[in-house]
Short mmCIF file of C-alpha atoms in Angstrom, two decimals:
data_model
loop_
_atom_site.label_atom_id
_atom_site.label_comp_id
_atom_site.label_asym_id
_atom_site.label_seq_id
_atom_site.Cartn_x
_atom_site.Cartn_y
_atom_site.Cartn_z
CA MET A 23 -3.12 37.13 -48.92
CA ASP A 24 -0.07 34.87 -48.96
CA ASN A 25 -0.69 31.25 -48.07
CA LYS A 26 2.16 31.31 -45.54
CA THR A 27 0.72 34.20 -43.56
CA SER A 28 -3.04 33.57 -43.80
CA ASN A 29 -4.59 32.35 -40.57
CA GLY A 30 -7.51 30.99 -42.55
CA PRO A 31 -11.20 31.86 -42.61
CA LEU A 32 -11.88 29.72 -39.52
CA ALA A 33 -9.27 31.36 -37.29
CA GLY A 34 -10.65 31.68 -33.78
CA ILE A 35 -13.09 28.77 -34.15
CA LYS A 36 -12.54 26.09 -31.50
CA VAL A 37 -13.20 22.49 -32.52
CA LEU A 38 -13.13 19.38 -30.34
CA GLU A 39 -12.66 16.11 -32.19
CA LEU A 40 -14.01 12.98 -30.52
CA GLY A 41 -13.60 10.01 -32.78
CA THR A 42 -11.24 7.80 -34.73
CA LEU A 43 -10.38 6.53 -38.18
CA ILE A 44 -11.81 8.40 -41.16
CA ALA A 45 -15.19 10.17 -41.23
CA GLY A 46 -14.97 12.32 -38.10
CA PRO A 47 -11.23 12.98 -38.33
CA PHE A 48 -11.43 13.92 -42.03
CA CYS A 49 -14.23 16.38 -41.21
CA ALA A 50 -12.13 17.96 -38.45
CA ARG A 51 -9.04 17.91 -40.64
CA MET A 52 -10.67 20.20 -43.20
CA LEU A 53 -11.63 22.69 -40.50
CA ALA A 54 -8.06 22.60 -39.18
CA GLU A 55 -6.67 23.19 -42.66
CA PHE A 56 -8.62 26.42 -42.88
CA GLY A 57 -7.57 27.83 -39.53
CA ALA A 58 -9.77 26.27 -36.84
CA ASP A 59 -8.10 25.34 -33.55
CA VAL A 60 -8.76 21.58 -33.47
CA ILE A 61 -8.07 19.53 -30.36
CA LYS A 62 -8.19 15.81 -31.03
CA ILE A 63 -8.80 13.58 -28.03
CA GLU A 64 -7.06 10.20 -28.26
CA ALA A 65 -6.88 7.18 -25.99
CA PRO A 66 -3.54 7.10 -24.13
CA ASP A 67 -2.90 3.46 -25.10
CA GLY A 68 -2.06 3.92 -28.77
CA GLY A 69 -4.34 6.72 -29.91
CA ASP A 70 -6.29 6.72 -33.14
CA PRO A 71 -5.89 3.31 -34.87
CA ILE A 72 -5.23 5.08 -38.18
CA ARG A 73 -1.77 5.89 -36.78
CA GLN A 74 -0.88 2.29 -37.70
CA TRP A 75 -2.79 1.92 -40.98
CA ARG A 76 -1.26 1.21 -44.39
CA VAL A 77 2.34 2.33 -45.10
CA LEU A 78 4.33 3.25 -41.97
CA LYS A 79 7.38 5.39 -41.27
CA ASP A 80 9.07 4.73 -37.93
CA GLY A 81 5.92 2.98 -36.72
CA THR A 82 3.47 5.72 -37.70
CA SER A 83 1.22 5.80 -40.75
CA LEU A 84 2.15 8.18 -43.55
CA TRP A 85 -1.60 8.77 -43.85
CA TRP A 86 -1.53 10.20 -40.33
CA SER A 87 0.66 13.10 -41.48
CA VAL A 88 -2.24 14.23 -43.68
CA GLN A 89 -5.30 13.13 -41.71
CA ALA A 90 -4.16 14.87 -38.52
CA ARG A 91 -2.29 17.87 -39.87
CA ASN A 92 -2.78 21.09 -37.90
CA LYS A 93 -4.51 19.22 -35.04
CA LYS A 94 -3.46 19.18 -31.41
CA SER A 95 -3.28 15.73 -29.81
CA LEU A 96 -4.56 15.42 -26.26
CA THR A 97 -4.61 11.99 -24.64
CA LEU A 98 -7.51 11.32 -22.30
CA ASN A 99 -8.81 8.13 -20.75
CA LEU A 100 -12.53 8.72 -21.13
CA LYS A 101 -13.28 5.71 -18.95
CA ASP A 102 -11.89 7.75 -16.04
CA ALA A 103 -14.16 10.41 -14.54
CA ARG A 104 -11.28 12.90 -14.52
CA GLY A 105 -10.72 12.35 -18.24
CA ARG A 106 -14.40 12.87 -18.94
CA ALA A 107 -14.40 16.05 -16.83
CA ILE A 108 -11.59 17.49 -18.94
CA ALA A 109 -13.36 16.50 -22.14
CA ARG A 110 -16.55 18.13 -20.88
CA GLN A 111 -14.73 21.36 -20.07
CA LEU A 112 -13.26 21.44 -23.58
CA ALA A 113 -16.64 20.59 -25.11
CA LEU A 114 -18.40 23.44 -23.37
CA GLU A 115 -15.75 25.89 -24.56
CA ALA A 116 -15.87 24.64 -28.17
CA ASP A 117 -17.71 26.18 -31.07
CA ILE A 118 -18.00 22.82 -32.83
CA ILE A 119 -17.72 19.24 -31.60
CA ILE A 120 -17.14 16.50 -34.18
CA GLU A 121 -17.75 12.91 -33.12
CA ASN A 122 -18.18 9.54 -34.81
CA TYR A 123 -18.86 7.13 -31.97
CA ARG A 124 -21.85 4.83 -32.04
CA PRO A 125 -25.03 6.65 -30.98
CA GLY A 126 -25.37 6.55 -27.21
CA VAL A 127 -21.67 6.43 -26.32
CA LEU A 128 -21.35 10.17 -25.67
CA GLU A 129 -24.59 10.13 -23.70
CA LYS A 130 -23.14 7.44 -21.45
CA TRP A 131 -20.19 9.75 -20.80
CA GLU A 132 -22.53 12.73 -20.25
CA LEU A 133 -21.10 14.37 -23.36
CA GLY A 134 -24.17 14.04 -25.57
CA TYR A 135 -25.60 17.00 -27.45
CA GLU A 136 -28.77 17.29 -25.36
CA GLN A 137 -26.69 17.15 -22.17
CA LEU A 138 -24.15 19.76 -23.27
CA LYS A 139 -26.58 22.23 -24.79
CA LEU A 140 -28.19 22.71 -21.37
CA GLU A 141 -25.03 24.61 -20.47
CA ASN A 142 -24.12 25.99 -23.90
CA SER A 143 -27.08 26.43 -26.23
CA ALA A 144 -24.80 27.91 -28.91
CA LEU A 145 -22.89 24.65 -29.25
CA ILE A 146 -22.74 22.89 -32.63
CA MET A 147 -22.22 19.13 -32.65
CA VAL A 148 -21.52 17.21 -35.85
CA ARG A 149 -22.41 13.55 -35.35
CA LEU A 150 -21.23 11.08 -37.98
CA SER A 151 -22.41 7.49 -37.72
CA GLY A 152 -23.30 4.58 -39.94
CA PHE A 153 -27.07 5.00 -39.81
CA GLY A 154 -27.77 8.29 -38.00
CA GLN A 155 -28.98 9.07 -34.51
CA THR A 156 -32.50 7.67 -35.02
CA GLY A 157 -34.20 4.72 -36.67
CA PRO A 158 -34.13 0.95 -36.09
CA MET A 159 -30.49 0.61 -37.24
CA LYS A 160 -28.99 3.46 -35.22
CA ASP A 161 -27.20 1.19 -32.74
CA GLN A 162 -25.58 -1.03 -35.36
CA PRO A 163 -21.93 -0.58 -36.33
CA GLY A 164 -21.63 0.98 -39.75
CA PHE A 165 -18.33 1.53 -41.53
CA GLY A 166 -17.99 3.33 -44.84
CA ALA A 167 -18.17 0.08 -46.81
CA ILE A 168 -21.63 -0.58 -45.35
CA GLY A 169 -22.74 2.97 -46.11
CA GLU A 170 -21.54 2.62 -49.71
CA SER A 171 -23.50 -0.62 -50.04
CA MET A 172 -26.73 0.56 -48.44
CA GLY A 173 -26.56 4.01 -50.04
CA GLY A 174 -26.52 2.55 -53.56
CA LEU A 175 -22.95 3.17 -54.70
CA ARG A 176 -21.72 -0.41 -54.62
CA TYR A 177 -24.73 -1.71 -56.57
CA VAL A 178 -23.89 0.42 -59.61
CA SER A 179 -20.08 -0.06 -59.41
CA GLY A 180 -18.41 -2.67 -61.60
CA PHE A 181 -19.35 -4.77 -64.61
CA PRO A 182 -22.80 -6.28 -65.16
CA ASP A 183 -21.56 -9.88 -65.31
CA ARG A 184 -19.57 -9.68 -62.04
CA PRO A 185 -20.26 -8.87 -58.39
CA PRO A 186 -20.16 -5.19 -57.35
CA VAL A 187 -16.76 -3.67 -56.62
CA ARG A 188 -15.54 -0.96 -54.30
CA VAL A 189 -13.83 2.29 -55.16
CA GLY A 190 -10.14 2.08 -54.21
CA VAL A 191 -10.45 4.60 -51.36
CA SER A 192 -12.80 4.98 -48.40
CA ILE A 193 -15.20 7.10 -50.41
CA GLY A 194 -18.22 6.57 -48.13
CA ASP A 195 -16.41 7.91 -45.08
CA SER A 196 -14.98 10.82 -47.03
CA VAL A 197 -18.30 11.82 -48.57
CA ALA A 198 -19.87 11.71 -45.11
CA ALA A 199 -17.04 13.88 -43.76
CA LEU A 200 -17.67 16.49 -46.46
CA HIS A 201 -21.36 16.51 -45.56
CA GLY A 202 -20.25 17.08 -41.96
CA VAL A 203 -18.13 20.08 -42.98
CA ILE A 204 -21.00 21.55 -45.00
CA GLY A 205 -23.42 21.03 -42.12
CA ALA A 206 -21.00 22.57 -39.63
CA MET A 207 -20.55 25.67 -41.77
CA MET A 208 -24.31 26.12 -42.23
CA ALA A 209 -24.88 25.63 -38.50
CA LEU A 210 -22.09 28.10 -37.68
CA ARG A 211 -23.64 30.68 -39.99
CA HIS A 212 -27.01 30.24 -38.27
CA ARG A 213 -25.45 30.46 -34.81
CA ASP A 214 -23.66 33.68 -35.69
CA ALA A 215 -26.79 35.15 -37.28
CA THR A 216 -28.78 34.47 -34.10
CA GLY A 217 -26.33 35.82 -31.52
CA GLY A 218 -22.91 34.24 -32.00
CA ARG A 219 -20.72 32.45 -29.49
CA ALA A 220 -21.91 32.15 -25.90
CA THR A 221 -20.08 34.46 -23.46
CA PRO A 222 -20.44 35.11 -19.73
CA GLY A 223 -23.78 36.81 -19.26
CA ALA A 224 -24.92 36.17 -22.85
CA PRO A 225 -26.27 32.81 -24.06
CA GLY A 226 -25.16 33.36 -27.63
CA GLY A 227 -26.93 32.21 -30.76
CA GLN A 228 -28.76 29.03 -31.58
CA GLY A 229 -26.57 25.98 -31.91
CA GLN A 230 -27.73 22.66 -33.30
CA MET A 231 -26.87 19.07 -34.00
CA VAL A 232 -25.72 18.04 -37.47
CA ASP A 233 -26.73 14.39 -37.93
CA VAL A 234 -24.77 12.73 -40.76
CA ALA A 235 -25.42 9.08 -41.59
CA LEU A 236 -22.82 7.47 -43.85
CA TYR A 237 -25.41 5.67 -45.95
CA GLU A 238 -27.39 8.91 -46.42
CA ALA A 239 -24.32 10.86 -47.49
CA VAL A 240 -23.67 8.24 -50.18
CA PHE A 241 -27.37 8.16 -51.08
CA ASN A 242 -27.23 11.93 -51.63
CA MET A 243 -24.76 11.34 -54.48
CA MET A 244 -26.96 8.91 -56.38
CA GLU A 245 -28.25 11.35 -58.99
CA SER A 246 -31.58 10.33 -60.57
CA LEU A 247 -31.95 6.85 -59.05
CA VAL A 248 -35.11 7.56 -57.07
CA PRO A 249 -37.29 9.38 -59.65
CA GLU A 250 -36.22 6.95 -62.40
CA TYR A 251 -37.40 4.03 -60.33
CA ASP A 252 -40.49 5.78 -59.01
CA GLN A 253 -41.73 7.00 -62.38
CA ALA A 254 -40.32 4.46 -64.82
CA GLY A 255 -39.49 1.39 -62.74
CA VAL A 256 -35.87 1.63 -63.86
CA VAL A 257 -33.22 0.11 -61.61
CA ARG A 258 -29.83 1.43 -62.65
CA GLU A 259 -27.41 -1.45 -63.04
CA ARG A 260 -23.64 -1.84 -63.31
CA THR A 261 -22.20 -0.74 -66.64
CA GLY A 262 -18.44 -1.07 -66.18
CA GLY A 263 -16.57 2.00 -67.39
CA ALA A 264 -19.51 3.43 -69.32
CA LEU A 265 -21.88 6.19 -68.29
CA PRO A 266 -25.33 4.61 -68.66
CA GLY A 267 -27.66 6.23 -71.15
CA ILE A 268 -25.07 8.78 -72.29
CA VAL A 269 -23.12 7.63 -75.35
CA PRO A 270 -20.26 7.50 -75.95
CA SER A 271 -18.64 7.91 -72.54
CA ASN A 272 -16.44 5.01 -71.61
CA THR A 273 -12.96 3.73 -70.81
CA TYR A 274 -10.85 2.27 -73.61
CA SER A 275 -7.41 0.61 -73.74
CA THR A 276 -4.61 1.92 -75.94
CA GLY A 277 -2.04 -0.20 -77.72
CA ASP A 278 0.66 0.50 -75.12
CA GLY A 279 -1.43 -0.85 -72.25
CA GLU A 280 -2.72 2.46 -70.90
CA ASN A 281 -6.37 3.36 -70.32
CA ILE A 282 -8.15 6.43 -71.61
CA VAL A 283 -11.55 7.92 -70.82
CA ILE A 284 -13.31 9.46 -73.80
CA ALA A 285 -16.47 11.53 -73.34
CA GLY A 286 -17.87 12.11 -76.81
CA ASN A 287 -21.48 12.25 -75.74
CA GLY A 288 -22.33 15.79 -76.90
CA ASP A 289 -23.91 15.75 -80.36
CA ALA A 290 -21.31 18.05 -81.94
CA ILE A 291 -18.51 16.37 -80.00
CA PHE A 292 -19.58 12.95 -81.23
CA LYS A 293 -19.30 14.07 -84.84
CA ARG A 294 -15.82 15.52 -84.25
CA LEU A 295 -14.78 12.29 -82.50
CA MET A 296 -15.91 10.09 -85.37
CA LEU A 297 -14.11 12.26 -87.91
CA ALA A 298 -10.95 12.19 -85.75
CA ILE A 299 -10.89 8.38 -85.64
CA GLY A 300 -11.65 8.02 -89.35
CA ARG A 301 -15.27 6.90 -89.05
CA ILE A 302 -16.81 9.30 -91.54
CA ASP A 303 -19.72 6.88 -91.97
CA MET A 304 -20.71 7.25 -88.32
CA ALA A 305 -20.11 11.00 -88.32
CA GLY A 306 -22.67 11.36 -91.10
CA ASP A 307 -25.19 8.78 -89.82
CA ALA A 308 -28.43 10.65 -89.06
CA GLN A 309 -29.47 8.06 -86.46
CA LEU A 310 -26.34 8.79 -84.45
CA ALA A 311 -26.74 12.56 -84.52
CA ARG A 312 -28.61 12.55 -81.17
CA ASN A 313 -27.96 10.75 -77.92
CA ASP A 314 -31.18 8.69 -77.98
CA GLY A 315 -30.16 7.22 -81.34
CA ARG A 316 -26.64 6.51 -80.13
CA VAL A 317 -27.86 4.72 -77.01
CA ALA A 318 -29.54 2.10 -79.20
CA ARG A 319 -26.19 1.43 -80.91
CA THR A 320 -23.89 1.70 -77.90
CA ALA A 321 -22.02 -1.55 -78.56
CA GLU A 322 -21.30 -0.60 -82.17
CA ILE A 323 -20.00 2.84 -81.22
CA ASP A 324 -17.84 1.51 -78.38
CA ALA A 325 -16.39 -1.15 -80.67
CA ALA A 326 -15.38 1.50 -83.22
CA ILE A 327 -13.71 3.71 -80.62
CA GLY A 328 -12.07 0.71 -78.94
CA ALA A 329 -10.59 -0.52 -82.21
CA TRP A 330 -9.11 2.91 -82.94
CA CYS A 331 -7.64 3.23 -79.43
CA ALA A 332 -6.06 -0.22 -79.69
CA GLY A 333 -4.02 1.05 -82.65
CA GLN A 334 -2.71 4.13 -80.81
CA ASP A 335 -0.33 4.75 -77.96
CA ILE A 336 -1.69 6.91 -75.13
CA ASP A 337 0.15 10.09 -76.11
CA GLY A 338 -0.84 9.80 -79.75
CA ALA A 339 -4.48 9.17 -78.89
CA LEU A 340 -4.60 12.14 -76.55
CA ALA A 341 -2.98 14.39 -79.14
CA VAL A 342 -5.54 13.46 -81.82
CA LEU A 343 -8.48 13.93 -79.47
CA LYS A 344 -7.13 17.23 -78.16
CA ALA A 345 -6.78 18.52 -81.71
CA ALA A 346 -10.41 17.53 -82.35
CA ASP A 347 -11.55 19.22 -79.11
CA VAL A 348 -12.92 15.95 -77.71
CA PRO A 349 -12.85 15.59 -73.89
CA ALA A 350 -10.45 12.76 -73.07
CA GLY A 351 -7.98 11.87 -70.37
CA LYS A 352 -5.55 9.21 -69.31
CA ILE A 353 -6.45 7.34 -66.15
CA TYR A 354 -3.75 8.53 -63.77
CA SER A 355 -1.81 6.65 -61.15
CA VAL A 356 -0.17 8.67 -58.39
CA ARG A 357 3.08 8.42 -60.39
CA ASP A 358 1.36 10.22 -63.26
CA MET A 359 -0.07 12.87 -60.97
CA MET A 360 3.24 13.81 -59.39
CA SER A 361 4.86 14.67 -62.72
CA ASP A 362 1.83 16.14 -64.46
CA PRO A 363 2.08 19.80 -65.59
CA GLN A 364 -1.50 20.58 -64.53
CA PHE A 365 -0.98 19.25 -61.00
CA LEU A 366 2.32 21.11 -60.76
CA ALA A 367 0.94 24.37 -62.14
CA ARG A 368 -1.87 24.24 -59.58
CA GLU A 369 0.66 23.50 -56.79
CA MET A 370 -1.17 20.35 -55.74
CA PHE A 371 1.77 19.02 -53.73
CA GLU A 372 3.37 20.54 -50.63
CA GLN A 373 6.91 19.86 -49.49
CA HIS A 374 7.35 19.27 -45.76
CA HIS A 375 9.75 17.51 -43.40
CA PHE A 376 9.28 14.98 -40.65
CA ALA A 377 10.82 15.69 -37.26
CA ASP A 378 13.97 13.76 -38.24
CA GLY A 379 14.43 15.96 -41.32
CA THR A 380 13.15 13.45 -43.88
CA PRO A 381 11.40 15.32 -46.70
CA VAL A 382 7.85 14.31 -47.57
CA LYS A 383 5.29 15.54 -50.07
CA LEU A 384 1.67 15.94 -49.00
CA PRO A 385 -1.41 16.71 -51.07
CA ALA A 386 -2.13 20.43 -51.11
CA ILE A 387 -5.25 21.80 -49.48
CA THR A 388 -8.46 22.22 -51.43
CA PRO A 389 -10.59 24.12 -52.22
CA LYS A 390 -8.40 27.09 -53.15
CA LEU A 391 -9.57 30.33 -51.56
CA SER A 392 -8.12 33.48 -53.08
CA ALA A 393 -8.02 35.62 -49.91
CA THR A 394 -7.89 33.15 -47.02
CA PRO A 395 -6.43 29.88 -48.31
CA GLY A 396 -5.86 26.88 -46.11
CA ARG A 397 -2.35 25.87 -45.13
CA THR A 398 -0.40 23.14 -43.38
CA LYS A 399 1.06 24.46 -40.14
CA TRP A 400 2.34 21.10 -38.91
CA LEU A 401 2.06 17.43 -39.77
CA GLY A 402 0.05 14.93 -37.76
CA PRO A 403 1.20 15.26 -34.12
CA GLN A 404 2.79 12.69 -31.89
CA LEU A 405 0.41 11.01 -29.45
CA GLY A 406 -0.25 13.42 -26.59
CA GLN A 407 2.09 16.03 -28.04
CA HIS A 408 -0.11 18.90 -26.86
CA ASN A 409 -1.13 17.56 -23.44
CA ASP A 410 0.73 20.18 -21.43
CA GLU A 411 -0.32 23.04 -23.72
CA VAL A 412 -4.03 22.21 -23.75
CA LEU A 413 -4.28 21.39 -20.06
CA GLY A 414 -2.25 24.45 -19.15
CA GLU A 415 -4.79 26.61 -20.98
CA LEU A 416 -7.52 24.96 -18.91
CA GLY A 417 -5.74 25.98 -15.69
CA TYR A 418 -3.88 22.78 -14.78
CA ASP A 419 -0.40 23.35 -13.36
CA ALA A 420 2.61 21.09 -13.91
CA GLU A 421 1.99 19.15 -10.68
CA ALA A 422 -1.64 18.43 -11.56
CA ILE A 423 -0.68 17.33 -15.08
CA ALA A 424 2.03 15.05 -13.70
CA LEU A 425 -0.51 13.43 -11.34
CA LEU A 426 -2.97 12.82 -14.19
CA ARG A 427 -0.19 11.27 -16.24
CA ALA A 428 0.91 9.06 -13.36
CA ASP A 429 -2.66 7.86 -12.80
CA GLY A 430 -3.11 6.90 -16.46
CA VAL A 431 -5.65 9.63 -17.22
CA LEU A 432 -3.34 11.06 -19.92
#
């Protein structure tokens, strides 16, 4: 099916987004990219703060064009009972609600999961928060940086002789968002298997709450940390660019100032790597034939590879390693990505235009589905762009909408 004509695998699924910034909106964004009808509720006085984050065009974040693509923007003052009534009506008609307020906020507005499921037991609510809906820390604010720290990622990131560092993007929020998408899809499958969407006269299937804590989403990525500590007392520490216990796998600098990752940690690969860089002695060293022997001589191996890389430019190094069938890659900046043949062959950039005609490239949608791919139908909307459309579908006429707007509800 052509990407321009596919409605996506989630066509017909109604999603209500209640939240701001990254985790909740990124979760809803992915559903919108694959065809779900996503209505994003924003405060009338400025909307989602991410509209003003990082690099701006005409006062609006360029990030917004991606984070809110395919969503409908409805402004509602949820401090006003009329705004909450509209939100409740939308919530009860939704298949999925995605929210990332602090636990308890939706309950105060009578929009909590337990309150809504009394009227729609088929409802699915994805709740993203710093520490989850239960436990002694549930009421504390928890941004992605805190989740990365508590979940273990920050502790193992950086060099051993320096304080921990952060990844250059909001990885904790994004990982939590992906867990939210996965949870929503599993919950939707269960709902449909037990009766489907609620309709007049039929209660529908079994909905549920998907409780995603940012620190737990990060913790879920931490590989063998727990059993290694439990069984061997090992606390994994920071190792810079190296992959601990798997040698060689590290980052090296080339003579022209570029950086290259070389993963020569397979036994046969290691031998090919050593022959390629002229270290026949290491290629034939019986102690280095297996990973456990190489681990004991990590510094020696890294020094040999580093010295070879320092005498090469990046293109020459990559050519030698490719010929030897050794996994290696340049560390890309966005400038590298946008001219790279692999990115271009995979169509990883989409060309669009802002309302004033200015062209802009966006990242393409992943993952790639062969029959029902995702697509960008429109860029992030203006604040309240879909007020009339959404409210009209709820039965509000022009006069009623004008009154709500005049009273500051919209």
